[in-house]
Structure formats: structure tokens, C-alpha cells
Short mmCIF file of N, CA and C in Angstrom, two decimals:
data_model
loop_
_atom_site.label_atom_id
_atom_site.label_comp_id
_atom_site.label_asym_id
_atom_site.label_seq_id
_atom_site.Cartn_x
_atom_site.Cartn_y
_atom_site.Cartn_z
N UNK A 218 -45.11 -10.38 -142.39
CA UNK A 218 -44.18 -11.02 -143.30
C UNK A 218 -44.95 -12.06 -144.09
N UNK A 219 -44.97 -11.85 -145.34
CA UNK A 219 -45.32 -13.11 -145.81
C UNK A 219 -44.71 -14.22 -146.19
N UNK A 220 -45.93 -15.12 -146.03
CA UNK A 220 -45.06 -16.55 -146.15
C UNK A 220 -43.78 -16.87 -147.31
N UNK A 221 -43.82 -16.12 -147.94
CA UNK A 221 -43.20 -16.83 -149.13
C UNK A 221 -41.73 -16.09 -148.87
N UNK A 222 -41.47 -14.92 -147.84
CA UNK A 222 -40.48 -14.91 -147.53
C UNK A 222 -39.43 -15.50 -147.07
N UNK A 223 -38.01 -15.25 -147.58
CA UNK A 223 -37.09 -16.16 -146.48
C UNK A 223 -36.85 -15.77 -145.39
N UNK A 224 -36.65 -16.81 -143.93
CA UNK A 224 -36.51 -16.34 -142.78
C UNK A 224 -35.13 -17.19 -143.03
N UNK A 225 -33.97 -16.30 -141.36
CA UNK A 225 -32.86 -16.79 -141.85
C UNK A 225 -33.16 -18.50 -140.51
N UNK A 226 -32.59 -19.47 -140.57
CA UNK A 226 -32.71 -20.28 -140.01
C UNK A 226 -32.95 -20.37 -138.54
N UNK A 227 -32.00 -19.08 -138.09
CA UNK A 227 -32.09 -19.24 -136.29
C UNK A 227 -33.69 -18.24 -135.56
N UNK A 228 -33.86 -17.48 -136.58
CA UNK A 228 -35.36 -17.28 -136.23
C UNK A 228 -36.02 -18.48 -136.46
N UNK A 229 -36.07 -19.32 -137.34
CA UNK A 229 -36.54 -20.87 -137.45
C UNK A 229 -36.89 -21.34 -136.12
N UNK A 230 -35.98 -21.14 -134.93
CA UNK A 230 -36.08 -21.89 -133.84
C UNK A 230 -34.64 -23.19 -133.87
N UNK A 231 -34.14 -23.02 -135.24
CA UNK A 231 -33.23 -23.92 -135.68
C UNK A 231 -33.25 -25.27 -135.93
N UNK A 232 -35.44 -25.85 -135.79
CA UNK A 232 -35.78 -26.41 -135.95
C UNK A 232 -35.81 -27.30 -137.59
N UNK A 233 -35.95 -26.24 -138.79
CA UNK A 233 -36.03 -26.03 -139.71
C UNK A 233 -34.89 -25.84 -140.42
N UNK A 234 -34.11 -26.85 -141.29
CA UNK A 234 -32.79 -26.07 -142.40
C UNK A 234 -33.15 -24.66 -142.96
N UNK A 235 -34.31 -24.96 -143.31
CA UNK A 235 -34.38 -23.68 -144.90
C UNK A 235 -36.11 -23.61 -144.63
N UNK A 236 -36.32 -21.98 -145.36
CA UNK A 236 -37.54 -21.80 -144.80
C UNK A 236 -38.39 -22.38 -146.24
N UNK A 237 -37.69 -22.89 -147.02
CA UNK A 237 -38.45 -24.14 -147.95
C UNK A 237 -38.97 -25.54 -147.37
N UNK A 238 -38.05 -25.55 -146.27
CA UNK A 238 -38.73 -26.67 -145.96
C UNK A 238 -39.99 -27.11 -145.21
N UNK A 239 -39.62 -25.98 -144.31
CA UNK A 239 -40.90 -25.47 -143.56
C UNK A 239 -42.09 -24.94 -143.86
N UNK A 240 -42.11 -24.20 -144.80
CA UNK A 240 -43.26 -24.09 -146.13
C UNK A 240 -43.95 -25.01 -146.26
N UNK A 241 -43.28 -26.57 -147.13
CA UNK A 241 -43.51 -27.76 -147.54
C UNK A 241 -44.32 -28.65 -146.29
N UNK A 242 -43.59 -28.21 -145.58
CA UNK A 242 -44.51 -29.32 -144.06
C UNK A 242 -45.11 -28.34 -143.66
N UNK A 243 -45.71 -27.13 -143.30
CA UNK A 243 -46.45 -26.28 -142.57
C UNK A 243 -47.86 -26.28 -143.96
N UNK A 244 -47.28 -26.78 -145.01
CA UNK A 244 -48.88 -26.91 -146.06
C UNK A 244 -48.86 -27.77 -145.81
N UNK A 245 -48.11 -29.23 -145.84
CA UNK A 245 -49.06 -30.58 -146.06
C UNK A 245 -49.65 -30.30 -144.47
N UNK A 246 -49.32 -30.06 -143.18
CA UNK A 246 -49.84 -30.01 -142.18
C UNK A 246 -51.26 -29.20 -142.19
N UNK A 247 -51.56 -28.07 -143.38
CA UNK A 247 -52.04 -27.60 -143.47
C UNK A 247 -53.67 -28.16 -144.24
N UNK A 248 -53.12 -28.90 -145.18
CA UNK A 248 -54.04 -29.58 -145.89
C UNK A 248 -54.45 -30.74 -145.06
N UNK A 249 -54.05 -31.19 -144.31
CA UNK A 249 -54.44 -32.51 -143.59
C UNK A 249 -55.11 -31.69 -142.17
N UNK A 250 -55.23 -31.12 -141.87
CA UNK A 250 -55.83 -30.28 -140.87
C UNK A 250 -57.64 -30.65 -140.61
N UNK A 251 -58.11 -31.20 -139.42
CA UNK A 251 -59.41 -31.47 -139.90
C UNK A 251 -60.59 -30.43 -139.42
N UNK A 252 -61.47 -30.74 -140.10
CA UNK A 252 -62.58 -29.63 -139.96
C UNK A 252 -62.57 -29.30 -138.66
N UNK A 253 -63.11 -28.22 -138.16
CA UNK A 253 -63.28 -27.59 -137.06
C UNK A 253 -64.60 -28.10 -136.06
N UNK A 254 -64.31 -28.66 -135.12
CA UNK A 254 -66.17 -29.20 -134.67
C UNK A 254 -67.11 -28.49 -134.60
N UNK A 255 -68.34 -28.35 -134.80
CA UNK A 255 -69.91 -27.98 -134.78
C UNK A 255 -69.68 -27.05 -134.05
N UNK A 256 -69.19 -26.99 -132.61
CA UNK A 256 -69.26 -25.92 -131.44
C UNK A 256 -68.45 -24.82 -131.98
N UNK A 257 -66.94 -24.92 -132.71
CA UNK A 257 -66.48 -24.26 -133.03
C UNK A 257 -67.03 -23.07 -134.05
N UNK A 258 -67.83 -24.01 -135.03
CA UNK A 258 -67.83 -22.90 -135.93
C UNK A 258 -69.61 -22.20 -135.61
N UNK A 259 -70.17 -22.82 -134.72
CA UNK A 259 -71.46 -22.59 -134.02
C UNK A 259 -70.93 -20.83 -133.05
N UNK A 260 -69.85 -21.40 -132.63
CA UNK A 260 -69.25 -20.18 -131.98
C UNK A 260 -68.59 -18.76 -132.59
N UNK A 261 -68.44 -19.01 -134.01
CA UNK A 261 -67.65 -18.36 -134.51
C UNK A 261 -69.06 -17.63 -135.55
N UNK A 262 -70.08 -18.20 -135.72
CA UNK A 262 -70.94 -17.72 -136.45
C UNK A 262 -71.57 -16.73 -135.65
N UNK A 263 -71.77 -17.11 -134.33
CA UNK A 263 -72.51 -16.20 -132.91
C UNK A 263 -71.59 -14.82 -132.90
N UNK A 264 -70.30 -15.27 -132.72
CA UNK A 264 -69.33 -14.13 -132.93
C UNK A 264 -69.38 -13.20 -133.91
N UNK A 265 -69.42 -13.62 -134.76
CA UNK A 265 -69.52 -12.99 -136.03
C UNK A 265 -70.84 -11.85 -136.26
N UNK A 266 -71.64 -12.48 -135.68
CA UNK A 266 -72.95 -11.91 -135.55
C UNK A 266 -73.00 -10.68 -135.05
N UNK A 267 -72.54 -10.59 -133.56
CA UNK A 267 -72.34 -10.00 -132.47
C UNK A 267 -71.07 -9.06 -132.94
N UNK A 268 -70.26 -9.32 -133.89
CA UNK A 268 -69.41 -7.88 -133.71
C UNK A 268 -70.21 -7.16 -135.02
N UNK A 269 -70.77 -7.84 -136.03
CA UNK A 269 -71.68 -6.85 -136.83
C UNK A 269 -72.78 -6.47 -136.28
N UNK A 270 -73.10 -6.57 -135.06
CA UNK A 270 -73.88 -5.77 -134.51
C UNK A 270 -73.13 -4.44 -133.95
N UNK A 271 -72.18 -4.74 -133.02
CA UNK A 271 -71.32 -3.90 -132.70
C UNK A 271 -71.04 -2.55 -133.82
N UNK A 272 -70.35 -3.25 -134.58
CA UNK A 272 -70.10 -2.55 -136.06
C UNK A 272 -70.87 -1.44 -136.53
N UNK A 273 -72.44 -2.02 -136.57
CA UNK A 273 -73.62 -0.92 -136.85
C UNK A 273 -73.78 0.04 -135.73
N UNK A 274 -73.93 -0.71 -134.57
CA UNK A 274 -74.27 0.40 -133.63
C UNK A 274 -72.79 1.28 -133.49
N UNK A 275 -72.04 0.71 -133.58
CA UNK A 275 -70.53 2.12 -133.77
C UNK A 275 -71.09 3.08 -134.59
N UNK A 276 -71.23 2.71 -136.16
CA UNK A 276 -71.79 3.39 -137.05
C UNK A 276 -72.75 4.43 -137.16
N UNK A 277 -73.84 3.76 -136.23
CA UNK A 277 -74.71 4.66 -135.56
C UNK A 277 -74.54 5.78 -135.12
N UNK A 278 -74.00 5.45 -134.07
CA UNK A 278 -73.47 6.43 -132.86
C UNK A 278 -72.64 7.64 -133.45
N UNK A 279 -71.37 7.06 -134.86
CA UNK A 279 -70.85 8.52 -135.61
C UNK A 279 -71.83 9.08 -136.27
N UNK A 280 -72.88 8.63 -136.85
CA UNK A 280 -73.57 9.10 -137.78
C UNK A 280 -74.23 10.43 -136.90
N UNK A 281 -74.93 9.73 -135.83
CA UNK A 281 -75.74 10.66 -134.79
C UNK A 281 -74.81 11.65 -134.42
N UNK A 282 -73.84 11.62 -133.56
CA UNK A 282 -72.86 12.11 -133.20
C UNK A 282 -72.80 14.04 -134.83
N UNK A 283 -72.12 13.22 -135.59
CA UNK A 283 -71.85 14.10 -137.13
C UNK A 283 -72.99 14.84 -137.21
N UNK A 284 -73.97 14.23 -137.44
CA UNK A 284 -75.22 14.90 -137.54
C UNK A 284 -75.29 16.07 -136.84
N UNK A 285 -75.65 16.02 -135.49
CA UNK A 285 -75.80 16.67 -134.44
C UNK A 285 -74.85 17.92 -134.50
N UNK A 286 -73.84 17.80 -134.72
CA UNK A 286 -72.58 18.29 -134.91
C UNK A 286 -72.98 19.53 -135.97
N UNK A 287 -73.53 18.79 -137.19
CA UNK A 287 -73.35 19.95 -137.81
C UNK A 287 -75.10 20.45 -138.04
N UNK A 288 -75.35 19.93 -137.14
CA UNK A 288 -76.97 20.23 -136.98
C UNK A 288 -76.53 21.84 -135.63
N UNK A 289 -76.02 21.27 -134.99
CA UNK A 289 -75.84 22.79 -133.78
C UNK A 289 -74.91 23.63 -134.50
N UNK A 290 -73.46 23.21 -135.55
CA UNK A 290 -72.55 24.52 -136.53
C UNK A 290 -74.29 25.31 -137.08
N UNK A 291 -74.65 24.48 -137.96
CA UNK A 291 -75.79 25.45 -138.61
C UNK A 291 -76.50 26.17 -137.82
N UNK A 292 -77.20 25.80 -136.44
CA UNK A 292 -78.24 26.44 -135.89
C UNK A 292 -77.54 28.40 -135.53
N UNK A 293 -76.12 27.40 -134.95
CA UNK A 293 -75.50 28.56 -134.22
C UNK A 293 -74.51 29.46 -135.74
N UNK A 294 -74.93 29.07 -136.71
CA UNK A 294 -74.78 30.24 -138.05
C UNK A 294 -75.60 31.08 -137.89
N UNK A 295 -76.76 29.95 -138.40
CA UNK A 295 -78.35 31.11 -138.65
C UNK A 295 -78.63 32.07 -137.50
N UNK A 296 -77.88 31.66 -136.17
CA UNK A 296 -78.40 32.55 -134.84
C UNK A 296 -77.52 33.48 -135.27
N UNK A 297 -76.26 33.52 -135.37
CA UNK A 297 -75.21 35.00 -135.51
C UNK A 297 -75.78 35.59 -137.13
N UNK A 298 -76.71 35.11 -137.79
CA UNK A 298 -76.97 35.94 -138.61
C UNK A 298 -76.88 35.44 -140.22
N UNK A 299 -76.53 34.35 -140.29
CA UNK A 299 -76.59 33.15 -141.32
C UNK A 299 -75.61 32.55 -141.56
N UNK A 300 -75.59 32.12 -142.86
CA UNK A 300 -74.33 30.85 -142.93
C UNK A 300 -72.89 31.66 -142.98
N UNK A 301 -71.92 31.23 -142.77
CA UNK A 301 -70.66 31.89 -143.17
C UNK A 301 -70.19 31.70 -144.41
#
């Protein structure tokens, strides 16, 4: 859902009149929000790292995988007598 939708109040929590209002204080809360500490984003850069590693070696693995794949369709063409 995006934000700019209306929610009706009692999903609110009934905390909230109107989902204008909550908008209005969930940004200024938003803008006043303070930087994240050193460890945090020290952690999040490591992370980051580590699933683009992940990422490639997935990548890998279909590529090899595909390959192979149509590396044995072809072999087992040319064996029955060539391509179809």
C-alpha cells in the first residue's frame, strides 16, 4: 500500500484521526531521524557485499548448470545422428 493512501482510522490502531495526520508526523519523525551509527552502516556495507557475492555465485551456478544442459541436448543430437 502506498503511503499516500487512505487507511480507514481503526486500522490506524485508532491512534490517529485521519491518515493525513499521520503522514504529517510519521515525516517530520522522519526527517528528524538521526544518522545511523558507524557499526550500523559498517554492517550493512559487509552485508551488502556478501549477498553480491551470493548473487554471482547463484548466477554462476545457472549459467554452468544451462550450459551443460545444452552442452549434453547437443552431444546426445550429434550421437542419434545430428541436430533435430
Amino acid at each position: 500500500m502506498s503511503k499516500k493512501e487512505v487507511m480507514p482510522a481503526k486500522q490506524l490502531g485508532g491512534v490517529f484521526p485521519n491518515e493525513e495526520t499521520f503522514q504529517r508526523i510519521y515525516e517530520e519523525c522522519l526527517e528528524n531521524e538521526p544518522a545511523a551509527p558507524e557499526a550500523v552502516v559498517s554492517s550493512y556495507r559487509e552485508m551488502h557485499g556478501m549477498f553480491e557475492e551470493y548473487l554471482a555465485a547463484v548466477q554462476e551456478n545457472m549459467f554452468r548448470y544451462a550450459y551443460r544442459c545444452g552442452y549434453e541436448a547437443a552431444v546426445a543430437a550429434f550421437t542419434k545422428g545430428g541436430a533435430a
